[in-house]
Amino acid sequence: TYSIYLNDTKSKYGSILFGAVDHSKYTGTLYTLPLVNSEYDVVNKPYELDITLNGIGYQSMSSNMTLYDQKVAALIDSGTTISEFPDEIVEVVAKQMNATVDPNGNGIRLAKCPSKKDNAKLFFNLGGALIYVDIKEFTTKVKGKCYLEIIPSGADSDLVILGDNFMRSVYTVFDLEANEVSIEIEFSYFDWRCCHISYHFYVRPLL
């Protein structure tokens, strides 16, 4: 067992703790997700830190939309700085947001940068629980243009990689013996500005 707390981009340090959980790094409850065997045709048990992602969406003061709603395996990987999605999913997300996929690998080029006043969030559906991540964790500016940092993983990949720009918003515990990942996140199902509501969730393995 080991746990990872990346902290936000303004902090100099995160932490990794082997053999234990640092309860000071979170205030809610750890919720458990089973690892899924995305390579079931090759091996008979999970060997990567893959969980099931049921979909992603976008929410702001003026908009609430589902960007993609198909079940897909997602690798939680602190060694990946920018989250990667299969090309098909990136194209769908770009279309839903009236944006375009950047051919130079910067991600999805947005028509304009999200306003701080808009309080925009990306949400990730893990077994019915919606994990909200501030849009600023996923956006960057390149030569004055704004990009959503979800980059295509290549034509040969059908795996989502949830990298640092996702992991900075959660506290994660990996139990390799039990083939489980536990994630702590506090969020409001209705309005994240007013309060925090924690939900228990459990993701079913891919069939």
mmCIF file of C-alpha atoms in Angstrom, residues 1-6 15-22 30 35 47-50 75-79 167 171-178 180-183:
data_model
loop_
_atom_site.group_PDB
_atom_site.id
_atom_site.type_symbol
_atom_site.label_atom_id
_atom_site.label_comp_id
_atom_site.label_asym_id
_atom_site.label_seq_id
_atom_site.Cartn_x
_atom_site.Cartn_y
_atom_site.Cartn_z
ATOM 1 C CA THR A 1 0.000 0.000 0.000
ATOM 2 C CA TYR A 2 1.144 3.536 -0.751
ATOM 3 C CA SER A 3 -0.555 6.913 -0.946
ATOM 4 C CA ILE A 4 0.039 10.006 -3.053
ATOM 5 C CA TYR A 5 -0.766 13.639 -2.366
ATOM 6 C CA LEU A 6 0.470 15.913 -5.164
ATOM 7 C CA SER A 15 4.076 13.583 -0.635
ATOM 8 C CA ILE A 16 4.215 9.836 -1.159
ATOM 9 C CA LEU A 17 3.831 7.548 1.840
ATOM 10 C CA PHE A 18 4.595 3.822 1.731
ATOM 11 C CA GLY A 19 2.703 1.345 3.899
ATOM 12 C CA ALA A 20 0.313 3.849 5.435
ATOM 13 C CA VAL A 21 -2.291 6.556 4.901
ATOM 14 C CA ASP A 22 -1.701 10.164 5.961
ATOM 15 C CA LEU A 30 -11.696 7.331 1.520
ATOM 16 C CA LEU A 35 -8.859 -2.097 -10.285
ATOM 17 C CA TYR A 47 -1.453 -5.364 -13.438
ATOM 18 C CA GLU A 48 -1.924 -1.605 -13.952
ATOM 19 C CA LEU A 49 -3.676 1.003 -11.822
ATOM 20 C CA ASP A 50 -6.758 1.089 -14.049
ATOM 21 C CA LEU A 75 -5.047 4.604 -15.626
ATOM 22 C CA ILE A 76 -4.208 6.784 -12.606
ATOM 23 C CA ASP A 77 -0.630 7.850 -13.269
ATOM 24 C CA SER A 78 1.418 10.444 -11.387
ATOM 25 C CA GLY A 79 4.146 9.982 -13.998
ATOM 26 C CA MET A 167 -4.478 13.816 -9.293
ATOM 27 C CA TYR A 171 -5.842 12.096 -2.309
ATOM 28 C CA THR A 172 -5.130 8.600 -3.614
ATOM 29 C CA VAL A 173 -4.274 5.339 -1.870
ATOM 30 C CA PHE A 174 -3.134 2.316 -3.889
ATOM 31 C CA ASP A 175 -3.584 -1.159 -2.387
ATOM 32 C CA LEU A 176 -1.739 -3.520 -4.699
ATOM 33 C CA GLU A 177 -2.545 -6.633 -2.668
ATOM 34 C CA ALA A 178 -6.288 -6.048 -2.700
ATOM 35 C CA GLU A 180 -8.026 -1.503 -5.114
ATOM 36 C CA VAL A 181 -7.631 2.260 -5.303
ATOM 37 C CA SER A 182 -9.134 4.545 -2.668
ATOM 38 C CA ILE A 183 -9.839 8.186 -3.459
#
